Structures are given as C-alpha cells and as structure tokens.
PDB file of C-alpha atoms in Angstrom:
ATOM      1  CA  MET A   1      97.212  84.611  96.176  1.00  0.00           C
ATOM      2  CA  SER A   2      97.098  82.812  99.879  1.00  0.00           C
ATOM      3  CA  ALA A   3      97.996  84.061 103.480  1.00  0.00           C
ATOM      4  CA  GLY A   4     101.166  81.029 103.060  1.00  0.00           C
ATOM      5  CA  LYS A   5     102.674  82.818 100.085  1.00  0.00           C
ATOM      6  CA  PRO A   6     104.591  86.232  99.544  1.00  0.00           C
ATOM      7  CA  LEU A   7     103.269  87.803  96.918  1.00  0.00           C
ATOM      8  CA  THR A   8     105.680  90.912  94.630  1.00  0.00           C
ATOM      9  CA  LEU A   9     103.257  93.362  92.579  1.00  0.00           C
ATOM     10  CA  ARG A  10     105.585  94.863  90.220  1.00  0.00           C
ATOM     11  CA  TYR A  11     103.716  98.211  88.181  1.00  0.00           C
ATOM     12  CA  PRO A  12     104.982 100.645  85.871  1.00  0.00           C
ATOM     13  CA  ASP A  13     105.460 104.651  87.835  1.00  0.00           C
ATOM     14  CA  ASN A  14     102.682 106.441  87.688  1.00  0.00           C
ATOM     15  CA  SER A  15     100.275 103.460  88.239  1.00  0.00           C
ATOM     16  CA  VAL A  16      97.370 104.250  90.452  1.00  0.00           C
ATOM     17  CA  ILE A  17      95.719 100.679  90.797  1.00  0.00           C
ATOM     18  CA  SER A  18      92.589 100.536  92.742  1.00  0.00           C
ATOM     19  CA  PHE A  19      89.553  98.509  95.169  1.00  0.00           C
ATOM     20  CA  LYS A  20      92.568  95.194  94.844  1.00  0.00           C
ATOM     21  CA  ARG A  21      92.645  92.697  97.190  1.00  0.00           C
ATOM     22  CA  PHE A  22      96.482  91.796  98.238  1.00  0.00           C
ATOM     23  CA  LEU A  23      95.680  88.606 100.107  1.00  0.00           C
ATOM     24  CA  ALA A  24     100.303  87.359 100.994  1.00  0.00           C
ATOM     25  CA  LEU A  25     102.660  85.826 104.025  1.00  0.00           C
ATOM     26  CA  LYS A  26     104.406  89.124 102.703  1.00  0.00           C
ATOM     27  CA  VAL A  27     103.464  91.625  99.940  1.00  0.00           C
ATOM     28  CA  TYR A  28     106.523  93.422  97.620  1.00  0.00           C
ATOM     29  CA  ILE A  29     106.029  96.387  96.141  1.00  0.00           C
ATOM     30  CA  PHE A  30     107.957  97.892  93.110  1.00  0.00           C
ATOM     31  CA  GLY A  31     107.719 100.874  90.784  1.00  0.00           C
ATOM     32  CA  ASP A  32     108.195 104.131  91.404  1.00  0.00           C
ATOM     33  CA  ASN A  33     105.472 107.141  92.697  1.00  0.00           C
ATOM     34  CA  LEU A  34     102.724 104.338  93.191  1.00  0.00           C
ATOM     35  CA  THR A  35      98.890 105.134  94.170  1.00  0.00           C
ATOM     36  CA  PHE A  36      97.282 102.761  96.068  1.00  0.00           C
ATOM     37  CA  VAL A  37      93.362 103.194  95.650  1.00  0.00           C
ATOM     38  CA  GLY A  38      90.880 101.337  98.477  1.00  0.00           C
ATOM     39  CA  CYS A  39      93.534  98.428  98.986  1.00  0.00           C
ATOM     40  CA  SER A  40      93.372  96.141 101.305  1.00  0.00           C
ATOM     41  CA  PHE A  41      97.004  94.378 102.166  1.00  0.00           C
ATOM     42  CA  GLU A  42      95.814  91.308 104.836  1.00  0.00           C
ATOM     43  CA  GLY A  43      98.061  88.832 106.132  1.00  0.00           C
ATOM     44  CA  THR A  44      99.698  87.107 108.885  1.00  0.00           C
ATOM     45  CA  ASN A  45     103.459  87.330 108.921  1.00  0.00           C
ATOM     46  CA  PRO A  46     104.315  87.669 112.812  1.00  0.00           C
ATOM     47  CA  ASP A  47     107.991  89.824 113.908  1.00  0.00           C
ATOM     48  CA  ASP A  48     108.180  90.825 109.965  1.00  0.00           C
ATOM     49  CA  ASN A  49     106.882  92.886 107.326  1.00  0.00           C
ATOM     50  CA  LEU A  50     103.248  92.600 105.612  1.00  0.00           C
ATOM     51  CA  VAL A  51     104.085  95.392 103.040  1.00  0.00           C
ATOM     52  CA  GLN A  52     108.026  95.693 101.918  1.00  0.00           C
ATOM     53  CA  ILE A  53     108.077  99.227  98.995  1.00  0.00           C
ATOM     54  CA  TYR A  54     110.413  99.401  96.847  1.00  0.00           C
ATOM     55  CA  SER A  55     110.262 103.128  96.295  1.00  0.00           C
ATOM     56  CA  ASP A  56     112.344 105.179  94.509  1.00  0.00           C
ATOM     57  CA  ASN A  57     110.875 108.613  95.512  1.00  0.00           C
ATOM     58  CA  ASN A  58     107.387 108.642  96.388  1.00  0.00           C
ATOM     59  CA  ILE A  59     104.478 106.248  97.018  1.00  0.00           C
ATOM     60  CA  LYS A  60     100.222 107.014  98.473  1.00  0.00           C
ATOM     61  CA  PHE A  61      98.447 104.680 100.430  1.00  0.00           C
ATOM     62  CA  LEU A  62      94.700 106.150 100.496  1.00  0.00           C
ATOM     63  CA  TYR A  63      91.184 104.683 101.661  1.00  0.00           C
ATOM     64  CA  SER A  64      93.425 101.648 102.423  1.00  0.00           C
ATOM     65  CA  THR A  65      93.503  99.010 104.978  1.00  0.00           C
ATOM     66  CA  PHE A  66      96.338  96.617 106.202  1.00  0.00           C
ATOM     67  CA  LYS A  67      95.106  93.815 108.568  1.00  0.00           C
ATOM     68  CA  PRO A  68      95.144  90.388 109.856  1.00  0.00           C
ATOM     69  CA  ASP A  69      93.799  87.414 107.755  1.00  0.00           C
ATOM     70  CA  SER A  70      92.219  85.944 110.483  1.00  0.00           C
ATOM     71  CA  TYR A  71      89.923  88.728 111.597  1.00  0.00           C
ATOM     72  CA  SER A  72      87.265  90.476 110.378  1.00  0.00           C
ATOM     73  CA  MET A  73      87.843  93.377 113.553  1.00  0.00           C
ATOM     74  CA  PRO A  74      90.266  93.983 115.589  1.00  0.00           C
ATOM     75  CA  PRO A  75      89.528  91.460 118.216  1.00  0.00           C
ATOM     76  CA  GLY A  76      87.874  93.323 121.625  1.00  0.00           C
ATOM     77  CA  ASN A  77      86.720  96.345 119.587  1.00  0.00           C
ATOM     78  CA  ASP A  78      83.469  96.356 118.249  1.00  0.00           C
ATOM     79  CA  GLY A  79      83.010  99.688 117.140  1.00  0.00           C
ATOM     80  CA  THR A  80      81.192 101.699 119.799  1.00  0.00           C
ATOM     81  CA  VAL A  81      85.754 102.365 121.376  1.00  0.00           C
ATOM     82  CA  SER A  82      88.409 103.997 119.918  1.00  0.00           C
ATOM     83  CA  SER A  83      90.912 100.127 120.103  1.00  0.00           C
ATOM     84  CA  SER A  84      90.640  98.032 122.528  1.00  0.00           C
ATOM     85  CA  HIS A  85      90.766  98.241 125.681  1.00  0.00           C
ATOM     86  CA  SER A  86      91.369  94.565 126.894  1.00  0.00           C
ATOM     87  CA  LYS A  87      94.600  92.943 125.944  1.00  0.00           C
ATOM     88  CA  PRO A  88      95.592  90.545 124.035  1.00  0.00           C
ATOM     89  CA  GLY A  89      93.986  92.244 120.841  1.00  0.00           C
ATOM     90  CA  THR A  90      95.548  90.202 117.558  1.00  0.00           C
ATOM     91  CA  PRO A  91      97.142  87.091 118.946  1.00  0.00           C
ATOM     92  CA  PHE A  92     100.991  86.715 117.978  1.00  0.00           C
ATOM     93  CA  ASP A  93     101.044  83.691 115.591  1.00  0.00           C
ATOM     94  CA  LYS A  94      97.983  86.220 113.743  1.00  0.00           C
ATOM     95  CA  SER A  95      99.705  88.652 113.245  1.00  0.00           C
ATOM     96  CA  TRP A  96     102.402  91.390 111.366  1.00  0.00           C
ATOM     97  CA  GLN A  97     104.788  93.652 112.178  1.00  0.00           C
ATOM     98  CA  TYR A  98     105.831  96.515 110.090  1.00  0.00           C
ATOM     99  CA  ALA A  99     104.749  98.220 106.132  1.00  0.00           C
ATOM    100  CA  THR A 100     108.747  99.407 105.722  1.00  0.00           C
ATOM    101  CA  THR A 101     109.782 101.591 102.731  1.00  0.00           C
ATOM    102  CA  MET A 102     112.983 100.033 101.639  1.00  0.00           C
ATOM    103  CA  LYS A 103     114.090 101.685 100.066  1.00  0.00           C
ATOM    104  CA  GLU A 104     113.760 106.450 100.118  1.00  0.00           C
ATOM    105  CA  ALA A 105     110.132 106.884  99.020  1.00  0.00           C
ATOM    106  CA  VAL A 106     108.436 109.310 100.946  1.00  0.00           C
ATOM    107  CA  VAL A 107     104.303 108.285 102.129  1.00  0.00           C
ATOM    108  CA  VAL A 108     102.091 109.971 101.501  1.00  0.00           C
ATOM    109  CA  MET A 109      99.343 107.856 103.947  1.00  0.00           C
ATOM    110  CA  ASP A 110      95.074 109.376 104.172  1.00  0.00           C
ATOM    111  CA  HIS A 111      92.138 107.907 105.258  1.00  0.00           C
ATOM    112  CA  ASN A 112      93.764 103.929 106.277  1.00  0.00           C
ATOM    113  CA  ASP A 113      93.011 102.345 108.700  1.00  0.00           C
ATOM    114  CA  ILE A 114      95.364 100.274 110.306  1.00  0.00           C
ATOM    115  CA  TRP A 115      95.635  97.747 112.888  1.00  0.00           C
ATOM    116  CA  GLY A 116      97.322  94.259 114.433  1.00  0.00           C
ATOM    117  CA  ASN A 117     100.557  94.549 114.132  1.00  0.00           C
ATOM    118  CA  ALA A 118     103.609  96.697 116.100  1.00  0.00           C
ATOM    119  CA  GLY A 119     103.466  99.508 113.796  1.00  0.00           C
ATOM    120  CA  MET A 120     104.595 101.914 109.753  1.00  0.00           C
ATOM    121  CA  GLN A 121     108.137 101.907 109.210  1.00  0.00           C
ATOM    122  CA  MET A 122     107.844 104.724 106.366  1.00  0.00           C
ATOM    123  CA  VAL A 123     110.544 107.562 106.201  1.00  0.00           C
ATOM    124  CA  THR A 124     110.902 110.110 107.854  1.00  0.00           C
ATOM    125  CA  GLY A 125     110.266 112.447 104.581  1.00  0.00           C
ATOM    126  CA  PHE A 126     113.196 114.565 103.214  1.00  0.00           C
ATOM    127  CA  PRO A 127     113.665 118.114 102.426  1.00  0.00           C
ATOM    128  CA  GLY A 128     111.026 119.461 100.423  1.00  0.00           C
ATOM    129  CA  ARG A 129     109.286 115.616 100.414  1.00  0.00           C
ATOM    130  CA  PRO A 130     107.170 115.954 103.517  1.00  0.00           C
ATOM    131  CA  SER A 131     106.084 112.192 104.488  1.00  0.00           C
ATOM    132  CA  THR A 132     102.043 113.194 105.206  1.00  0.00           C
ATOM    133  CA  TRP A 133     100.217 110.951 107.628  1.00  0.00           C
ATOM    134  CA  THR A 134      96.104 112.795 107.462  1.00  0.00           C
ATOM    135  CA  ASN A 135      92.659 111.003 108.611  1.00  0.00           C
ATOM    136  CA  ASN A 136      93.736 107.262 109.258  1.00  0.00           C
ATOM    137  CA  TYR A 137      93.129 105.820 111.511  1.00  0.00           C
ATOM    138  CA  ILE A 138      96.185 103.541 114.132  1.00  0.00           C
ATOM    139  CA  HIS A 139      94.244 100.804 116.038  1.00  0.00           C
ATOM    140  CA  ASP A 140      94.289  97.890 118.193  1.00  0.00           C
ATOM    141  CA  MET A 141      98.326  97.323 118.470  1.00  0.00           C
ATOM    142  CA  ALA A 142      98.749  93.051 118.223  1.00  0.00           C
ATOM    143  CA  ASP A 143     100.153  91.167 121.127  1.00  0.00           C
ATOM    144  CA  THR A 144      99.701  93.389 123.977  1.00  0.00           C
ATOM    145  CA  SER A 145     100.823  91.536 126.737  1.00  0.00           C
ATOM    146  CA  HIS A 146     103.399  90.440 125.963  1.00  0.00           C
ATOM    147  CA  ASP A 147     106.983  92.545 125.339  1.00  0.00           C
ATOM    148  CA  VAL A 148     107.050  90.563 121.957  1.00  0.00           C
ATOM    149  CA  TYR A 149     106.959  93.989 119.569  1.00  0.00           C
ATOM    150  CA  HIS A 150     107.656  97.392 120.628  1.00  0.00           C
ATOM    151  CA  HIS A 151     104.173  98.759 119.945  1.00  0.00           C
ATOM    152  CA  ASP A 152     104.366 101.525 117.734  1.00  0.00           C
ATOM    153  CA  GLY A 153     101.585 103.849 115.518  1.00  0.00           C
ATOM    154  CA  ILE A 154     103.562 105.682 113.157  1.00  0.00           C
ATOM    155  CA  GLY A 155     107.137 104.958 113.424  1.00  0.00           C
ATOM    156  CA  PRO A 156     109.726 104.275 115.177  1.00  0.00           C
ATOM    157  CA  GLN A 157     111.667 105.695 113.632  1.00  0.00           C
ATOM    158  CA  SER A 158     115.443 104.251 115.555  1.00  0.00           C
ATOM    159  CA  GLU A 159     118.163 106.731 113.560  1.00  0.00           C
ATOM    160  CA  GLY A 160     117.213 111.205 113.856  1.00  0.00           C
ATOM    161  CA  ASN A 161     117.775 113.108 111.989  1.00  0.00           C
ATOM    162  CA  GLY A 162     114.235 112.861 110.333  1.00  0.00           C
ATOM    163  CA  GLY A 163     111.283 115.633 108.564  1.00  0.00           C
ATOM    164  CA  PRO A 164     109.442 117.150 107.108  1.00  0.00           C
ATOM    165  CA  MET A 165     106.384 115.100 108.002  1.00  0.00           C
ATOM    166  CA  ILE A 166     102.486 117.028 108.668  1.00  0.00           C
ATOM    167  CA  ILE A 167     100.835 114.263 110.939  1.00  0.00           C
ATOM    168  CA  ARG A 168      96.915 115.611 110.801  1.00  0.00           C
ATOM    169  CA  HIS A 169      93.588 114.559 112.044  1.00  0.00           C
ATOM    170  CA  ASN A 170      94.867 111.192 112.849  1.00  0.00           C
ATOM    171  CA  THR A 171      92.775 108.079 115.526  1.00  0.00           C
ATOM    172  CA  LEU A 172      96.106 106.939 116.740  1.00  0.00           C
ATOM    173  CA  ALA A 173      95.016 105.081 119.689  1.00  0.00           C
ATOM    174  CA  SER A 174      96.592 101.612 121.490  1.00  0.00           C
ATOM    175  CA  LEU A 175      97.531  99.797 124.445  1.00  0.00           C
ATOM    176  CA  GLY A 176     101.636  99.490 123.382  1.00  0.00           C
ATOM    177  CA  ASN A 177     104.986  99.879 125.193  1.00  0.00           C
ATOM    178  CA  THR A 178     105.418 102.673 123.013  1.00  0.00           C
ATOM    179  CA  ASN A 179     104.473 105.195 121.334  1.00  0.00           C
ATOM    180  CA  ALA A 180     101.671 106.130 118.508  1.00  0.00           C
ATOM    181  CA  LEU A 181     104.822 108.827 116.582  1.00  0.00           C
ATOM    182  CA  ALA A 182     107.742 106.933 117.138  1.00  0.00           C
ATOM    183  CA  LEU A 183     110.655 108.836 116.507  1.00  0.00           C
ATOM    184  CA  GLN A 184     113.168 107.179 118.676  1.00  0.00           C
ATOM    185  CA  GLY A 185     116.208 108.471 117.240  1.00  0.00           C
ATOM    186  CA  SER A 186     118.939 111.178 118.782  1.00  0.00           C
ATOM    187  CA  GLY A 187     120.060 112.687 115.325  1.00  0.00           C
ATOM    188  CA  VAL A 188     118.108 115.748 114.818  1.00  0.00           C
ATOM    189  CA  TYR A 189     113.622 115.995 113.962  1.00  0.00           C
ATOM    190  CA  ASP A 190     113.020 119.056 112.075  1.00  0.00           C
ATOM    191  CA  ARG A 191     109.710 120.130 110.987  1.00  0.00           C
ATOM    192  CA  ILE A 192     107.312 117.981 112.101  1.00  0.00           C
ATOM    193  CA  SER A 193     103.934 119.136 112.205  1.00  0.00           C
ATOM    194  CA  PHE A 194     101.661 117.138 114.653  1.00  0.00           C
ATOM    195  CA  THR A 195      97.744 118.392 114.389  1.00  0.00           C
ATOM    196  CA  ASP A 196      94.278 117.866 115.485  1.00  0.00           C
ATOM    197  CA  ASN A 197      95.172 114.254 115.853  1.00  0.00           C
ATOM    198  CA  TYR A 198      93.233 112.008 118.811  1.00  0.00           C
ATOM    199  CA  VAL A 199      96.157 110.066 120.623  1.00  0.00           C
ATOM    200  CA  SER A 200      94.786 107.988 123.455  1.00  0.00           C
ATOM    201  CA  GLY A 201      97.501 105.008 125.079  1.00  0.00           C
ATOM    202  CA  TRP A 202     100.340 103.271 124.275  1.00  0.00           C
ATOM    203  CA  GLY A 203     104.393 103.524 126.955  1.00  0.00           C
ATOM    204  CA  TYR A 204     104.857 108.035 125.835  1.00  0.00           C
ATOM    205  CA  ALA A 205     102.245 108.598 123.690  1.00  0.00           C
ATOM    206  CA  LEU A 206     104.346 111.224 121.757  1.00  0.00           C
ATOM    207  CA  SER A 207     108.423 110.758 121.469  1.00  0.00           C
ATOM    208  CA  ILE A 208     109.980 113.642 118.992  1.00  0.00           C
ATOM    209  CA  GLY A 209     113.392 112.106 119.374  1.00  0.00           C
ATOM    210  CA  VAL A 210     115.686 110.655 122.578  1.00  0.00           C
ATOM    211  CA  ASP A 211     117.978 113.935 123.075  1.00  0.00           C
ATOM    212  CA  ASP A 212     116.696 117.306 123.679  1.00  0.00           C
ATOM    213  CA  ASN A 213     117.577 118.115 119.697  1.00  0.00           C
ATOM    214  CA  ALA A 214     114.243 119.067 117.898  1.00  0.00           C
ATOM    215  CA  THR A 215     113.776 121.605 116.476  1.00  0.00           C
ATOM    216  CA  ASN A 216     110.583 123.183 114.199  1.00  0.00           C
ATOM    217  CA  ILE A 217     107.766 121.136 116.149  1.00  0.00           C
ATOM    218  CA  THR A 218     104.377 122.190 115.994  1.00  0.00           C
ATOM    219  CA  VAL A 219     102.714 120.297 118.532  1.00  0.00           C
ATOM    220  CA  THR A 220      99.218 121.283 118.329  1.00  0.00           C
ATOM    221  CA  GLY A 221      95.024 121.499 118.465  1.00  0.00           C
ATOM    222  CA  ASN A 222      95.642 117.866 119.843  1.00  0.00           C
ATOM    223  CA  VAL A 223      92.982 116.013 121.993  1.00  0.00           C
ATOM    224  CA  PHE A 224      95.194 113.612 124.553  1.00  0.00           C
ATOM    225  CA  SER A 225      92.759 111.160 125.940  1.00  0.00           C
ATOM    226  CA  ALA A 226      92.212 108.824 129.537  1.00  0.00           C
ATOM    227  CA  GLU A 227      90.533 106.893 127.522  1.00  0.00           C
ATOM    228  CA  LEU A 228      92.883 103.494 127.248  1.00  0.00           C
ATOM    229  CA  GLU A 229      95.356 102.460 129.526  1.00  0.00           C
ATOM    230  CA  GLN A 230      98.993 104.548 129.242  1.00  0.00           C
ATOM    231  CA  LEU A 231     102.106 103.103 130.845  1.00  0.00           C
ATOM    232  CA  TYR A 232     103.872 106.371 131.366  1.00  0.00           C
ATOM    233  CA  GLY A 233     102.896 109.954 130.467  1.00  0.00           C
ATOM    234  CA  PHE A 234     101.759 111.294 126.588  1.00  0.00           C
ATOM    235  CA  LEU A 235     105.092 112.968 125.926  1.00  0.00           C
ATOM    236  CA  TYR A 236     108.558 111.027 126.307  1.00  0.00           C
ATOM    237  CA  GLY A 237     111.378 112.743 128.165  1.00  0.00           C
ATOM    238  CA  ASN A 238     109.254 116.912 127.849  1.00  0.00           C
ATOM    239  CA  ILE A 239     111.225 117.004 124.821  1.00  0.00           C
ATOM    240  CA  TRP A 240     109.349 119.229 122.070  1.00  0.00           C
ATOM    241  CA  GLY A 241     112.052 120.939 120.489  1.00  0.00           C
ATOM    242  CA  GLY A 242     111.156 124.321 122.725  1.00  0.00           C
ATOM    243  CA  SER A 243     110.715 127.726 121.230  1.00  0.00           C
ATOM    244  CA  ALA A 244     113.886 128.301 121.207  1.00  0.00           C
ATOM    245  CA  ARG A 245     114.171 125.861 118.234  1.00  0.00           C
ATOM    246  CA  GLY A 246     111.162 127.037 117.234  1.00  0.00           C
ATOM    247  CA  SER A 247     108.589 125.231 118.378  1.00  0.00           C
ATOM    248  CA  THR A 248     105.325 125.079 119.326  1.00  0.00           C
ATOM    249  CA  TRP A 249     103.568 123.964 121.950  1.00  0.00           C
ATOM    250  CA  ARG A 250      99.212 125.200 121.858  1.00  0.00           C
ATOM    251  CA  GLY A 251      95.603 124.493 121.933  1.00  0.00           C
ATOM    252  CA  ASN A 252      96.502 120.661 123.126  1.00  0.00           C
ATOM    253  CA  LEU A 253      93.369 119.535 125.490  1.00  0.00           C
ATOM    254  CA  ILE A 254      93.048 116.378 127.580  1.00  0.00           C
ATOM    255  CA  GLN A 255      90.244 114.146 126.934  1.00  0.00           C
ATOM    256  CA  ALA A 256      89.604 112.114 131.210  1.00  0.00           C
ATOM    257  CA  ARG A 257      86.098 110.183 131.850  1.00  0.00           C
ATOM    258  CA  ALA A 258      84.086 108.439 134.143  1.00  0.00           C
ATOM    259  CA  GLY A 259      85.367 104.960 133.441  1.00  0.00           C
ATOM    260  CA  ASP A 260      88.418 106.081 131.153  1.00  0.00           C
ATOM    261  CA  GLY A 261      92.088 103.268 131.623  1.00  0.00           C
ATOM    262  CA  ASN A 262      94.161 106.152 132.648  1.00  0.00           C
ATOM    263  CA  ARG A 263      93.612 106.653 136.112  1.00  0.00           C
ATOM    264  CA  ALA A 264      96.887 109.125 136.169  1.00  0.00           C
ATOM    265  CA  TYR A 265      93.672 110.514 135.439  1.00  0.00           C
ATOM    266  CA  SER A 266      90.304 112.101 136.535  1.00  0.00           C
ATOM    267  CA  THR A 267      86.927 114.162 135.202  1.00  0.00           C
ATOM    268  CA  ALA A 268      88.250 117.613 136.695  1.00  0.00           C
ATOM    269  CA  ASP A 269      90.653 117.422 134.023  1.00  0.00           C
ATOM    270  CA  ASN A 270      88.909 116.723 131.345  1.00  0.00           C
ATOM    271  CA  GLY A 271      89.103 120.189 128.765  1.00  0.00           C
ATOM    272  CA  LYS A 272      91.988 121.456 130.474  1.00  0.00           C
ATOM    273  CA  TYR A 273      95.077 122.294 128.999  1.00  0.00           C
ATOM    274  CA  LEU A 274      98.459 120.109 127.978  1.00  0.00           C
ATOM    275  CA  TRP A 275     101.357 121.711 128.628  1.00  0.00           C
ATOM    276  CA  PRO A 276     104.648 119.431 127.416  1.00  0.00           C
ATOM    277  CA  THR A 277     106.441 120.015 131.088  1.00  0.00           C
ATOM    278  CA  GLY A 278     104.868 118.035 133.583  1.00  0.00           C
ATOM    279  CA  ALA A 279     101.510 115.750 133.451  1.00  0.00           C
ATOM    280  CA  ASP A 280      99.855 117.954 135.279  1.00  0.00           C
ATOM    281  CA  SER A 281      96.533 119.466 133.281  1.00  0.00           C
ATOM    282  CA  HIS A 282      96.639 123.398 133.518  1.00  0.00           C
ATOM    283  CA  THR A 283      92.774 125.692 133.031  1.00  0.00           C
ATOM    284  CA  ALA A 284      95.536 128.064 130.814  1.00  0.00           C
ATOM    285  CA  ASP A 285      97.338 127.197 127.187  1.00  0.00           C
ATOM    286  CA  TYR A 286     101.104 126.885 127.414  1.00  0.00           C
ATOM    287  CA  THR A 287     102.735 129.718 127.063  1.00  0.00           C
ATOM    288  CA  GLY A 288     106.634 128.645 127.157  1.00  0.00           C
TER     289      GLY A 288
END
C-alpha cells in the first residue's frame, strides 16, 4: 500500500472485512453486500475520490475511519470541540474529496469517523432499501479558507428523486460553505428522516431540495448549535416538505453559548425552539 498509488480491493459477495488499514491514493472496492468493520481508509487525493465503491446492492461501513494519511488528528481540533473553529482545516493538497458509490449500492454507515474531505457522495436510497446514517462523526472539512470545494457532510446529491434515508444520532459539525445534509437537487426527495442529530456550522446546515416539493420529511429532536461560524442559516430556503405533504418538524432546539462562532444567536436563544420558517428562536415548539 502507498499513499501515492491506487489500491483495488476485490472480495467475494457477502464478505466481512475487519480491522484493516487501507492506505492509497484511491481505493477501488469491488463486491456486493460487503461489510467493513473497524477499517481505516487513508490517503490524499485532492479534488477526487478516496474511495470508489462498485457494488450493485448494499455495502456497510461500521466503526471505520475515513481520513487524510498526513494527520492523526484534524488540524485545529484537539478533541475539546466538535470541529475546528479556525480555517483552513486540512489543507487542499493534503485532503481527499469524496467517498462515492459508483453503482446502485445503498450504504449503511454506522459509528464512522469521517474528516479531512468535502463530502460523502452516496446513493440516497431506493424504495425498500433506505440509505442509513447512524452514530457517525462527520467533521473538520478540508480547505475551508477557499472555494475549491463545496463542503458537504452527507452528500452532495444533486439530482433529487432520492430517499428513503435515515439520518439519526450523528454529529455533523464543520466550517464550510454548503450543507451538513446536502440534498441539493430539484427532483422530489421522499421519506427522509433526520432525527436526534447535533448540527453546527456549514453554509445552510440542511438542504432538502431546491424546489418546494419534498414529501414525507421528518426533522425531529435535533440540536442546531451555534458553536461554529455559519454562513447563512440552518435550513436552505425554508424547504422541508410541510405538513400538507406528510412532513413533520418537531422538537428541534437551538444551542447557543457564550463565545460561540455563530453570532446570529446569543445565550438568550439557548434551549429555545428552531422553526422551519426562519432564523428566529421560539419559546414554543413548531406546530405547523
């Protein structure tokens, strides 16, 4: 293995691969219904994929790490913050851009540590096969001083017509210019569940489409934190589906403490409710 050379992994279908370190310019994965447990994917491939997945149906990454090989910890993050509060994070030439599903594999991502990049460009699910993101730590995007990258956490997905997706109990925190959940297409997003997550930073933290046509969207029990500087707001275009199209927005709280980077909020907003209709905090939950 070498950080300057690509690495091709071919496994029989239904294999479980445990506690392996994969160091490469780019990792190509072939095989269907694979499960990676406790593995590390490390490399430096600016403006390109670190991992490309050629799988027809399903792939799982559990308790695994996706990181630049140049650093053991994210620059500026000593473990006392969710993500570095200062730019640029991992420099562009030491970074990687994406992990990408190249075929129709739907991912299960659970308890992974992902940083030093610009997005996780994965299939967003098919009926009966949800894309599942639980308990992941996605943080410290790369090159945040510049506009080479769009800084996305889960995504980008630029076409629409995605879902179902389950996004639950993740930390999605970084400086950046786009979205923690980057559903950025004009097609219909359906059955997206975004629950019990900690979200801070980004441009607009959530994007659930660019047209107001989403259906069956659930956004509940999340903490939207002012910890990190934010460019615009928590929800792009106030788009979330709306109750008339089967969508629910409940129990989403603002966290705002002294010294936080998002100056749109103060300690007076701490513990109040965030509504999908604007940036103001509210003492009562949203009921629309």
